[in-house]
Amino acid sequence: MSATIVLGAQWGDEGKGRVVDYFAENADFVVRFQGGNNAGHTIVVGDEKLALSLIPSGILYPTCTPVIASGTVIDPAVLLAEMDMVAGKGLDPTPVRVSSNAHLIMPYHRKLDAVIERYLGKNQIGTTKKGIGPAYTDKYSRFGIRVQDLFDPKIFAEKVEAALEEKNRILPRVYNTLPMDSGEIIDEYLGFTERLRPHVTDTSLLLDKAIKAGKEVLFEGAQGTLLDIDHGTYPFVTSSNPTAGGAVVGSGVGPKAIDEIIGVAKAYISRVGTGPFPTELHDEVGDTMIELGGEYGTVTGRRRRCGWLDMLALRYAVRVNSLTKVFLTKMDILSAFDTIKVATGYRADGETHEEFPAQQSVLYNCEPIFEELPGWGEDITGAREIGDLPKQARSYIEYIEEAIEVPIGWVSVGPERSQLVTIQ
Ligand code: GDP
Ligand code: IMO
Ligand code: MG
């Protein structure tokens, strides 16, 4: 196994951070390939909790080079603050590598993210307001400013001025807000240059050499399959491709280099922000998932919406990502329930759907068809081998494997590094 993608199989927050941390022990490189500081990846080691938004989860291992590749969008102030944060915890941020082609999140992107959401009113996406959508919009409009532009102050200033030419027409007229000053932005950003310089490189070339040399490379997805701009529940999605294809496009590595694609799925499901969610629970079962699962956003502190596992969505994630294995997280949270439900179909307008529907309106109007499975009703946080799990918990795992036709290789039973059952 030399190149492995780890990605979210649901709506994000599946536990990717802890999963990547687990594999990173044997990895030489961990690569973030899309998204930005909208991500919040939590790793728990003993009593210590580390929440990362941009730096790849491999940072905990001194043998591992964390790479922020070209498909990401980078808020340089956030990146530098995160480097300081990890340094404060005794970790060394020196090896972090940043693609010169990655796009910058600019102050006007953050502002636009906030005012667009306000403008959308009840139709808002519920974004993290970190400027992600507007930064990717500029990238695709070919208005974007890249990390490498910081190293040519003249070009950088020209690009900021050109961008503000446009934004300063839009901000007051469309969004009724104040225009922004280009001088301030240019000074602030050029002030980051010297600290960033030693980290910036051609990360595609770096990874190519690593893969050719037989190094272990791990690609760390942010967000999740159902938040993918192409394959997610559009428009309630993020502005990048958290799916497997995004890993190769966003890191400049060819698809044939990839050996394994591991989907991370919670034993139930959650989403933060707005958008359709067929198995969402609005009762005390949902509240229990939120409270026991600590389902509050790492980035925004928002309460995550929770519901039973959706097998249509999980099979869809297997399909669009070519998952080779699944890592099931937060099994311990299900210990609280006598029976466990899984959605095996949707019923909408007299029709039964067995596949995740391509027509978005079905997701809004459907009633999930649930199958009930027996719970185990006992603490499993101490389980370390498959035999330690109660029979009903093993049956739940087997049930999912049969439904998705992909093996579950690992099950986590608590947030701490050691709280893990390896199946294969
Ligand atoms: P990510 O965005 O996919 O990395 O996930 P987050 O870190 O945002 O959210 C997952 C949360 O669940 C974090 O607080 C983790 O510490 C926690 N977590 C991960 N795995 C488990 C598990 O097996 N059991 C429990 N109880 N918590 C877990
Ligand atoms: P991790 O990596 C869960 C959601 C937001 C919103 C939508 C668009 O921790 O799993 P954006 O700011 O990206 O334009 O917001 O996507 N979202 C996430 N939800 N986990 C995340 O990241 C998310 N990143 C964005 O809540 O609904
Ligand atoms: Mg998260």
Short mmCIF file of C-alpha atoms and ligand atoms in Angstrom, two decimals:
data_model
loop_
_atom_site.label_atom_id
_atom_site.label_comp_id
_atom_site.label_asym_id
_atom_site.label_seq_id
_atom_site.Cartn_x
_atom_site.Cartn_y
_atom_site.Cartn_z
CA MET A 1 0.00 0.00 0.00
CA SER A 2 1.88 3.06 -1.16
CA ALA A 3 -0.78 5.63 -2.06
CA THR A 4 -4.02 5.65 -0.10
CA ILE A 5 -6.92 8.06 -0.15
CA VAL A 6 -8.89 8.50 3.08
CA LEU A 7 -12.10 10.42 2.50
CA GLY A 8 -15.45 11.18 4.08
CA ALA A 9 -18.25 8.90 2.91
CA GLN A 10 -21.07 11.05 4.35
CA TRP A 11 -21.62 14.80 5.00
CA GLY A 12 -18.28 15.38 6.74
CA ASP A 13 -17.16 15.00 10.35
CA GLU A 14 -17.00 11.22 10.01
CA GLY A 15 -13.78 11.11 12.01
CA LYS A 16 -11.32 11.50 9.13
CA GLY A 17 -8.78 13.25 11.37
CA ARG A 18 -8.51 10.34 13.78
CA VAL A 19 -8.46 7.83 10.92
CA VAL A 20 -5.67 9.67 9.08
CA ASP A 21 -3.78 9.98 12.36
CA TYR A 22 -3.98 6.19 12.69
CA PHE A 23 -2.59 5.52 9.21
CA ALA A 24 -0.09 8.39 9.39
CA GLU A 25 2.08 6.43 11.79
CA ASN A 26 3.31 4.47 8.77
CA ALA A 27 3.06 7.25 6.18
CA ASP A 28 5.84 9.40 4.77
CA PHE A 29 3.48 12.08 3.43
CA VAL A 30 -0.06 13.17 4.33
CA VAL A 31 -1.69 15.36 1.70
CA ARG A 32 -4.67 17.71 1.93
CA PHE A 33 -5.98 18.05 -1.64
CA GLN A 34 -9.14 20.18 -1.45
CA GLY A 35 -11.05 22.54 0.79
CA GLY A 36 -9.49 24.88 3.29
CA ASN A 37 -10.07 25.88 6.86
CA ASN A 38 -13.74 24.94 6.60
CA ALA A 39 -12.49 21.53 7.75
CA GLY A 40 -12.14 20.64 11.41
CA HIS A 41 -10.29 17.39 12.08
CA THR A 42 -9.97 16.29 15.68
CA ILE A 43 -7.33 13.93 17.00
CA VAL A 44 -7.30 12.69 20.58
CA VAL A 45 -4.09 11.29 22.06
CA GLY A 46 -4.40 10.49 25.75
CA ASP A 47 -5.83 13.60 27.40
CA GLU A 48 -4.66 15.86 24.58
CA LYS A 49 -7.05 17.02 21.87
CA LEU A 50 -5.78 18.56 18.66
CA ALA A 51 -8.17 20.27 16.21
CA LEU A 52 -6.67 20.94 12.77
CA SER A 53 -8.27 22.90 9.98
CA LEU A 54 -5.63 23.11 7.28
CA ILE A 55 -2.49 21.29 8.36
CA PRO A 56 -2.77 17.58 7.49
CA SER A 57 -3.26 15.18 10.37
CA GLY A 58 0.18 13.63 9.75
CA ILE A 59 1.73 16.54 11.69
CA LEU A 60 1.74 14.43 14.85
CA TYR A 61 4.45 12.18 13.45
CA PRO A 62 7.90 13.71 12.98
CA THR A 63 8.58 11.14 10.26
CA CYS A 64 5.69 12.39 8.17
CA THR A 65 5.72 15.37 5.78
CA PRO A 66 2.38 17.23 5.77
CA VAL A 67 1.52 18.56 2.30
CA ILE A 68 -1.11 21.16 1.41
CA ALA A 69 -1.59 20.57 -2.31
CA SER A 70 -2.78 22.71 -5.21
CA GLY A 71 -6.48 21.88 -4.99
CA THR A 72 -6.82 23.58 -1.61
CA VAL A 73 -7.67 27.18 -0.81
CA ILE A 74 -5.40 28.73 1.78
CA ASP A 75 -6.04 31.56 4.20
CA PRO A 76 -2.42 32.40 4.97
CA ALA A 77 -3.15 34.03 8.35
CA VAL A 78 -4.99 30.88 9.41
CA LEU A 79 -2.20 28.63 8.17
CA LEU A 80 0.49 30.57 10.04
CA ALA A 81 -1.62 30.69 13.21
CA GLU A 82 -2.14 26.94 12.95
CA MET A 83 1.61 26.42 12.57
CA ASP A 84 2.08 28.48 15.76
CA MET A 85 -0.62 26.46 17.49
CA VAL A 86 1.02 23.12 16.70
CA ALA A 87 4.44 24.50 17.62
CA GLY A 88 2.92 25.51 20.98
CA LYS A 89 2.02 21.85 21.46
CA GLY A 90 5.59 20.77 20.88
CA LEU A 91 5.10 19.67 17.26
CA ASP A 92 7.39 20.87 14.49
CA PRO A 93 5.66 22.71 11.61
CA THR A 94 8.94 23.12 9.66
CA PRO A 95 8.29 20.19 7.27
CA VAL A 96 4.83 21.46 6.16
CA ARG A 97 4.86 21.82 2.38
CA VAL A 98 2.48 24.15 0.55
CA SER A 99 1.75 24.10 -3.18
CA SER A 100 2.70 27.25 -5.07
CA ASN A 101 -0.42 26.66 -7.19
CA ALA A 102 -2.91 26.62 -4.31
CA HIS A 103 -5.29 29.57 -4.31
CA LEU A 104 -5.40 32.17 -1.58
CA ILE A 105 -8.47 32.99 0.43
CA MET A 106 -8.53 36.78 0.46
CA PRO A 107 -10.32 39.08 2.96
CA TYR A 108 -12.94 39.90 0.32
CA HIS A 109 -13.72 36.19 -0.02
CA ARG A 110 -14.52 35.99 3.69
CA LYS A 111 -16.63 39.11 3.45
CA LEU A 112 -18.49 37.85 0.38
CA ASP A 113 -19.13 34.49 2.06
CA ALA A 114 -20.85 36.31 4.94
CA VAL A 115 -22.87 38.78 2.87
CA ILE A 116 -23.97 36.20 0.29
CA GLU A 117 -25.30 34.01 3.09
CA ARG A 118 -27.16 36.99 4.54
CA TYR A 119 -28.53 37.79 1.09
CA LEU A 120 -29.75 34.20 0.64
CA GLY A 121 -31.77 34.48 3.86
CA LYS A 122 -33.80 31.33 4.45
CA ASN A 123 -32.15 29.70 1.42
CA GLN A 124 -28.67 30.03 2.87
CA ILE A 125 -26.25 27.09 2.70
CA GLY A 126 -25.05 27.48 6.27
CA THR A 127 -21.43 27.81 5.17
CA THR A 128 -18.55 28.08 7.60
CA LYS A 129 -18.06 31.70 6.42
CA LYS A 130 -14.36 31.12 5.87
CA GLY A 131 -14.49 32.41 2.29
CA ILE A 132 -14.28 28.97 0.69
CA GLY A 133 -17.02 29.35 -1.94
CA PRO A 134 -15.96 32.83 -3.12
CA ALA A 135 -12.29 31.75 -3.29
CA TYR A 136 -13.16 28.77 -5.52
CA THR A 137 -15.51 30.98 -7.54
CA ASP A 138 -12.60 33.31 -8.33
CA LYS A 139 -10.39 30.34 -9.13
CA TYR A 140 -12.84 29.09 -11.74
CA SER A 141 -13.49 32.63 -13.02
CA ARG A 142 -9.71 32.88 -13.49
CA PHE A 143 -9.66 35.82 -11.12
CA GLY A 144 -7.93 33.88 -8.36
CA ILE A 145 -4.66 34.76 -6.68
CA ARG A 146 -2.28 31.90 -6.02
CA VAL A 147 0.34 31.31 -3.34
CA GLN A 148 3.11 31.86 -5.90
CA ASP A 149 1.81 35.37 -6.63
CA LEU A 150 2.92 36.43 -3.15
CA PHE A 151 6.53 36.09 -4.28
CA ASP A 152 6.15 38.72 -6.98
CA PRO A 153 4.93 41.78 -5.04
CA LYS A 154 4.24 43.80 -8.19
CA ILE A 155 2.09 41.11 -9.79
CA PHE A 156 0.43 40.42 -6.46
CA ALA A 157 -0.54 44.09 -6.01
CA GLU A 158 -1.87 44.26 -9.57
CA LYS A 159 -3.97 41.16 -9.06
CA VAL A 160 -5.44 42.40 -5.78
CA GLU A 161 -6.26 45.75 -7.35
CA ALA A 162 -7.89 44.08 -10.35
CA ALA A 163 -9.92 41.81 -8.08
CA LEU A 164 -11.04 44.73 -5.91
CA GLU A 165 -12.00 46.72 -8.99
CA GLU A 166 -14.71 44.14 -9.42
CA LYS A 167 -15.50 43.34 -5.76
CA ASN A 168 -15.79 46.99 -4.80
CA ARG A 169 -18.53 47.42 -7.37
CA ILE A 170 -20.35 44.36 -6.11
CA LEU A 171 -20.00 44.81 -2.33
CA PRO A 172 -21.87 48.14 -1.97
CA ARG A 173 -24.31 47.79 -4.86
CA VAL A 174 -25.41 44.21 -4.53
CA TYR A 175 -24.73 43.48 -0.87
CA ASN A 176 -25.07 46.95 0.63
CA THR A 177 -21.74 46.75 2.40
CA LEU A 178 -18.58 48.85 2.51
CA PRO A 179 -15.91 48.59 -0.20
CA MET A 180 -12.47 47.28 0.83
CA ASP A 181 -9.06 48.91 0.70
CA SER A 182 -6.53 47.26 -1.61
CA GLY A 183 -3.50 48.84 0.11
CA GLU A 184 -4.33 47.28 3.45
CA ILE A 185 -4.86 43.85 1.93
CA ILE A 186 -1.64 44.02 -0.11
CA ASP A 187 0.40 45.03 2.95
CA GLU A 188 -1.16 42.39 5.14
CA TYR A 189 -0.60 39.57 2.63
CA LEU A 190 2.92 40.54 1.61
CA GLY A 191 3.68 40.51 5.32
CA PHE A 192 3.10 36.71 5.27
CA THR A 193 5.56 36.07 2.46
CA GLU A 194 8.79 35.51 4.36
CA ARG A 195 7.25 33.06 6.79
CA LEU A 196 5.57 31.13 4.01
CA ARG A 197 8.53 31.04 1.62
CA PRO A 198 10.41 28.05 3.08
CA HIS A 199 7.24 25.94 2.96
CA VAL A 200 6.20 26.65 -0.62
CA THR A 201 7.15 24.21 -3.35
CA ASP A 202 5.96 22.18 -6.35
CA THR A 203 4.02 19.58 -4.38
CA SER A 204 3.02 17.58 -7.46
CA LEU A 205 6.69 16.94 -8.23
CA LEU A 206 7.41 16.21 -4.57
CA LEU A 207 4.66 13.57 -4.47
CA ASP A 208 5.65 12.07 -7.81
CA LYS A 209 9.18 11.52 -6.55
CA ALA A 210 7.85 10.10 -3.29
CA ILE A 211 5.55 7.62 -5.03
CA LYS A 212 8.32 6.54 -7.44
CA ALA A 213 10.62 5.99 -4.46
CA GLY A 214 8.02 3.69 -2.90
CA LYS A 215 7.15 6.09 -0.07
CA GLU A 216 3.83 5.79 1.72
CA VAL A 217 1.55 8.64 0.70
CA LEU A 218 -1.78 9.27 2.36
CA PHE A 219 -4.37 11.65 0.91
CA GLU A 220 -6.58 13.22 3.56
CA GLY A 221 -10.02 14.25 2.36
CA ALA A 222 -11.86 17.12 3.99
CA GLN A 223 -15.67 17.39 4.08
CA GLY A 224 -17.38 14.34 2.58
CA THR A 225 -18.89 12.72 -0.49
CA LEU A 226 -22.36 14.22 0.01
CA LEU A 227 -20.80 17.71 0.23
CA ASP A 228 -19.03 17.26 -3.12
CA ILE A 229 -19.76 20.08 -5.59
CA ASP A 230 -20.53 17.56 -8.36
CA HIS A 231 -21.80 14.51 -6.50
CA GLY A 232 -23.23 15.97 -3.31
CA THR A 233 -26.62 17.36 -2.40
CA TYR A 234 -26.18 20.49 -4.52
CA PRO A 235 -26.46 23.40 -3.76
CA PHE A 236 -26.05 22.41 -0.09
CA VAL A 237 -22.47 21.37 -0.63
CA THR A 238 -18.98 22.77 -0.37
CA SER A 239 -17.19 24.25 -3.39
CA SER A 240 -14.64 21.49 -4.02
CA ASN A 241 -14.42 17.75 -4.76
CA PRO A 242 -13.94 15.75 -1.55
CA THR A 243 -14.48 12.56 -3.61
CA ALA A 244 -11.65 10.28 -4.75
CA GLY A 245 -11.23 11.99 -8.11
CA GLY A 246 -10.57 15.23 -6.25
CA ALA A 247 -7.56 13.65 -4.59
CA VAL A 248 -5.76 13.12 -7.88
CA VAL A 249 -6.83 16.39 -9.50
CA GLY A 250 -6.14 18.36 -6.35
CA SER A 251 -2.67 16.98 -5.78
CA GLY A 252 -1.35 16.58 -9.32
CA VAL A 253 -0.87 12.84 -9.04
CA GLY A 254 -2.24 10.51 -11.71
CA PRO A 255 -5.10 8.11 -10.88
CA LYS A 256 -3.00 5.01 -11.55
CA ALA A 257 -0.81 5.90 -8.58
CA ILE A 258 -3.62 5.18 -6.13
CA ASP A 259 -3.73 1.76 -4.46
CA GLU A 260 -6.46 2.03 -1.81
CA ILE A 261 -9.48 4.27 -1.29
CA ILE A 262 -10.82 4.14 2.24
CA GLY A 263 -14.18 5.70 3.02
CA VAL A 264 -14.74 6.89 6.57
CA ALA A 265 -18.34 6.52 7.75
CA LYS A 266 -19.92 7.08 11.11
CA ALA A 267 -22.04 4.20 12.44
CA TYR A 268 -24.87 6.75 12.18
CA ILE A 269 -24.80 9.98 10.14
CA SER A 270 -24.64 13.72 10.71
CA ARG A 271 -24.64 16.96 8.79
CA VAL A 272 -23.99 20.55 9.77
CA GLY A 273 -25.54 23.39 7.82
CA THR A 274 -28.73 23.25 5.77
CA GLY A 275 -29.86 20.84 3.06
CA PRO A 276 -31.86 17.64 2.73
CA PHE A 277 -31.26 14.82 5.20
CA PRO A 278 -33.72 11.91 4.83
CA THR A 279 -32.81 9.98 8.00
CA GLU A 280 -32.55 13.03 10.28
CA LEU A 281 -33.98 12.52 13.76
CA HIS A 282 -35.86 15.28 15.54
CA ASP A 283 -36.49 13.28 18.69
CA GLU A 284 -34.65 12.23 21.81
CA VAL A 285 -32.77 9.53 19.88
CA GLY A 286 -31.23 12.29 17.73
CA ASP A 287 -30.52 14.36 20.85
CA THR A 288 -28.77 11.39 22.43
CA MET A 289 -26.56 10.98 19.33
CA ILE A 290 -25.66 14.67 19.50
CA GLU A 291 -24.90 14.67 23.21
CA LEU A 292 -23.09 11.32 23.47
CA GLY A 293 -21.34 11.81 20.14
CA GLY A 294 -20.27 15.35 21.02
CA GLU A 295 -21.77 16.39 17.71
CA TYR A 296 -20.88 20.07 17.76
CA GLY A 297 -18.89 21.55 14.89
CA THR A 298 -15.13 21.82 15.39
CA VAL A 299 -14.99 24.96 13.23
CA THR A 300 -18.21 26.81 14.01
CA GLY A 301 -19.44 25.15 17.21
CA ARG A 302 -22.81 24.53 15.54
CA ARG A 303 -24.96 21.61 16.67
CA ARG A 304 -24.73 18.87 14.08
CA ARG A 305 -27.94 17.29 12.85
CA CYS A 306 -27.93 13.53 13.43
CA GLY A 307 -29.80 10.51 12.11
CA TRP A 308 -29.67 6.78 11.46
CA LEU A 309 -27.21 5.31 9.00
CA ASP A 310 -28.35 5.76 5.41
CA MET A 311 -27.42 2.73 3.36
CA LEU A 312 -28.41 4.36 0.05
CA ALA A 313 -26.00 7.19 0.73
CA LEU A 314 -23.24 4.82 1.82
CA ARG A 315 -23.62 2.64 -1.27
CA TYR A 316 -23.56 5.83 -3.32
CA ALA A 317 -20.26 6.80 -1.65
CA VAL A 318 -18.87 3.35 -2.51
CA ARG A 319 -19.90 3.94 -6.12
CA VAL A 320 -18.65 7.47 -6.76
CA ASN A 321 -15.36 6.91 -4.95
CA SER A 322 -14.59 3.27 -5.87
CA LEU A 323 -14.09 2.62 -2.17
CA THR A 324 -11.94 -0.41 -1.49
CA LYS A 325 -12.59 -0.43 2.27
CA VAL A 326 -14.66 1.34 4.88
CA PHE A 327 -13.52 2.58 8.29
CA LEU A 328 -16.56 2.71 10.57
CA THR A 329 -16.33 5.24 13.41
CA LYS A 330 -18.25 6.07 16.59
CA MET A 331 -19.73 2.57 17.03
CA ASP A 332 -19.63 3.23 20.78
CA ILE A 333 -22.34 5.88 20.49
CA LEU A 334 -24.86 3.26 19.31
CA SER A 335 -24.48 1.38 22.61
CA ALA A 336 -27.14 3.76 23.97
CA PHE A 337 -29.95 2.29 21.85
CA ASP A 338 -32.02 -0.90 22.27
CA THR A 339 -32.64 -1.12 18.57
CA ILE A 340 -30.70 0.37 15.72
CA LYS A 341 -32.28 1.47 12.50
CA VAL A 342 -30.77 1.68 9.04
CA ALA A 343 -32.42 3.20 5.98
CA THR A 344 -32.57 0.68 3.14
CA GLY A 345 -34.83 2.64 0.80
CA TYR A 346 -36.81 5.84 0.34
CA ARG A 347 -40.48 6.11 -0.43
CA ALA A 348 -41.58 9.17 -2.38
CA ASP A 349 -44.73 9.85 -4.40
CA GLY A 350 -45.75 6.21 -4.26
CA GLU A 351 -42.40 5.09 -5.61
CA THR A 352 -39.70 3.15 -3.83
CA HIS A 353 -36.07 4.15 -4.33
CA GLU A 354 -33.29 1.72 -3.61
CA GLU A 355 -30.50 3.87 -5.02
CA PHE A 356 -29.51 7.32 -3.82
CA PRO A 357 -31.78 9.49 -5.99
CA ALA A 358 -30.35 11.67 -8.75
CA GLN A 359 -33.39 13.94 -8.47
CA GLN A 360 -32.84 16.21 -5.50
CA SER A 361 -36.55 16.75 -4.82
CA VAL A 362 -36.88 13.07 -3.85
CA LEU A 363 -34.45 13.68 -0.98
CA TYR A 364 -36.73 16.38 0.39
CA ASN A 365 -39.99 14.55 -0.02
CA CYS A 366 -39.10 10.99 0.83
CA GLU A 367 -39.87 8.84 3.85
CA PRO A 368 -36.97 6.54 4.64
CA ILE A 369 -37.72 2.83 4.79
CA PHE A 370 -36.01 1.54 7.90
CA GLU A 371 -34.87 -1.90 8.86
CA GLU A 372 -34.53 -2.48 12.60
CA LEU A 373 -31.56 -4.35 13.99
CA PRO A 374 -31.00 -5.42 17.58
CA GLY A 375 -28.76 -3.15 19.66
CA TRP A 376 -26.12 -4.47 22.07
CA GLY A 377 -26.78 -2.15 24.97
CA GLU A 378 -23.38 -2.45 26.57
CA ASP A 379 -20.23 -0.39 26.74
CA ILE A 380 -17.85 -1.30 23.90
CA THR A 381 -15.25 1.43 24.42
CA GLY A 382 -12.76 -1.13 25.75
CA ALA A 383 -13.04 -3.48 22.74
CA ARG A 384 -9.77 -3.93 20.84
CA GLU A 385 -10.44 -7.10 18.87
CA ILE A 386 -13.45 -8.20 16.90
CA GLY A 387 -14.10 -10.94 19.47
CA ASP A 388 -14.43 -8.27 22.19
CA LEU A 389 -17.51 -6.85 20.48
CA PRO A 390 -20.95 -8.21 21.42
CA LYS A 391 -22.66 -10.47 18.88
CA GLN A 392 -25.18 -7.77 17.87
CA ALA A 393 -22.39 -5.28 17.17
CA ARG A 394 -20.61 -7.82 14.96
CA SER A 395 -23.91 -8.48 13.17
CA TYR A 396 -24.32 -4.73 12.55
CA ILE A 397 -20.88 -4.62 10.92
CA GLU A 398 -21.62 -7.69 8.80
CA TYR A 399 -25.00 -6.27 7.81
CA ILE A 400 -23.36 -3.08 6.50
CA GLU A 401 -20.63 -5.00 4.69
CA GLU A 402 -23.21 -7.11 2.88
CA ALA A 403 -25.27 -4.07 1.91
CA ILE A 404 -22.34 -2.08 0.52
CA GLU A 405 -20.31 -5.03 -0.81
CA VAL A 406 -17.10 -3.55 0.56
CA PRO A 407 -15.24 -4.83 3.61
CA ILE A 408 -15.15 -2.83 6.82
CA GLY A 409 -11.51 -2.94 7.84
CA TRP A 410 -11.67 -1.00 11.10
CA VAL A 411 -14.22 0.05 13.68
CA SER A 412 -13.54 2.76 16.21
CA VAL A 413 -15.13 2.62 19.63
CA GLY A 414 -14.00 5.91 21.16
CA PRO A 415 -12.14 9.07 20.15
CA GLU A 416 -8.79 8.09 21.62
CA ARG A 417 -6.09 6.67 19.35
CA SER A 418 -6.15 3.22 20.95
CA GLN A 419 -9.96 2.86 20.89
CA LEU A 420 -9.98 0.84 17.74
CA VAL A 421 -10.86 -2.64 16.50
CA THR A 422 -8.92 -3.78 13.46
CA ILE A 423 -10.91 -6.39 11.58
CA GLN A 424 -8.60 -7.51 8.79
P1 GDP B 1 -13.54 14.86 10.73
O1 GDP B 1 -13.90 16.25 10.30
O2 GDP B 1 -14.04 13.83 9.80
O3 GDP B 1 -12.07 14.70 11.03
O4 GDP B 1 -14.32 14.62 12.10
P2 GDP B 1 -14.39 15.64 13.35
O5 GDP B 1 -13.10 15.60 14.06
O6 GDP B 1 -14.94 16.94 12.94
O7 GDP B 1 -15.54 14.95 14.19
C1 GDP B 1 -15.41 13.65 14.68
C2 GDP B 1 -15.50 13.70 16.22
O8 GDP B 1 -15.74 12.42 16.71
C3 GDP B 1 -14.21 14.20 16.88
O9 GDP B 1 -14.55 14.91 18.04
C4 GDP B 1 -13.51 12.90 17.25
O10 GDP B 1 -12.66 13.03 18.38
C5 GDP B 1 -14.68 12.02 17.59
N1 GDP B 1 -14.49 10.59 17.32
C6 GDP B 1 -13.82 10.02 16.29
N2 GDP B 1 -13.94 8.67 16.34
C7 GDP B 1 -14.72 8.40 17.42
C8 GDP B 1 -15.23 7.20 17.99
O11 GDP B 1 -15.02 6.09 17.52
N3 GDP B 1 -16.02 7.34 19.09
C9 GDP B 1 -16.30 8.55 19.65
N4 GDP B 1 -17.09 8.57 20.73
N5 GDP B 1 -15.83 9.69 19.14
C10 GDP B 1 -15.06 9.62 18.03
P1 IMO B 2 -14.74 18.30 7.80
O1 IMO B 2 -13.49 18.19 6.98
C1 IMO B 2 -18.99 19.15 7.91
C2 IMO B 2 -20.45 22.28 5.24
C3 IMO B 2 -20.95 23.58 5.83
C4 IMO B 2 -22.00 23.95 4.82
C5 IMO B 2 -21.38 23.52 3.50
C6 IMO B 2 -20.68 24.64 2.74
O2 IMO B 2 -14.50 18.68 9.21
O3 IMO B 2 -15.57 17.06 7.64
P2 IMO B 2 -18.39 25.91 3.10
O4 IMO B 2 -17.91 26.77 4.23
O5 IMO B 2 -17.53 24.73 2.81
O6 IMO B 2 -18.70 26.70 1.86
O7 IMO B 2 -19.82 25.36 3.60
O8 IMO B 2 -20.44 22.50 3.84
N1 IMO B 2 -19.08 21.90 5.64
C7 IMO B 2 -18.81 20.90 6.47
N2 IMO B 2 -19.61 20.09 7.17
N3 IMO B 2 -17.66 18.98 7.97
C8 IMO B 2 -16.84 19.77 7.25
O9 IMO B 2 -15.51 19.55 7.16
C9 IMO B 2 -17.39 20.81 6.49
N4 IMO B 2 -16.89 21.79 5.69
C10 IMO B 2 -17.93 22.43 5.17
O10 IMO B 2 -21.48 23.38 7.12
O11 IMO B 2 -23.16 23.17 5.02
MG MG B 3 -14.84 17.93 11.05
#
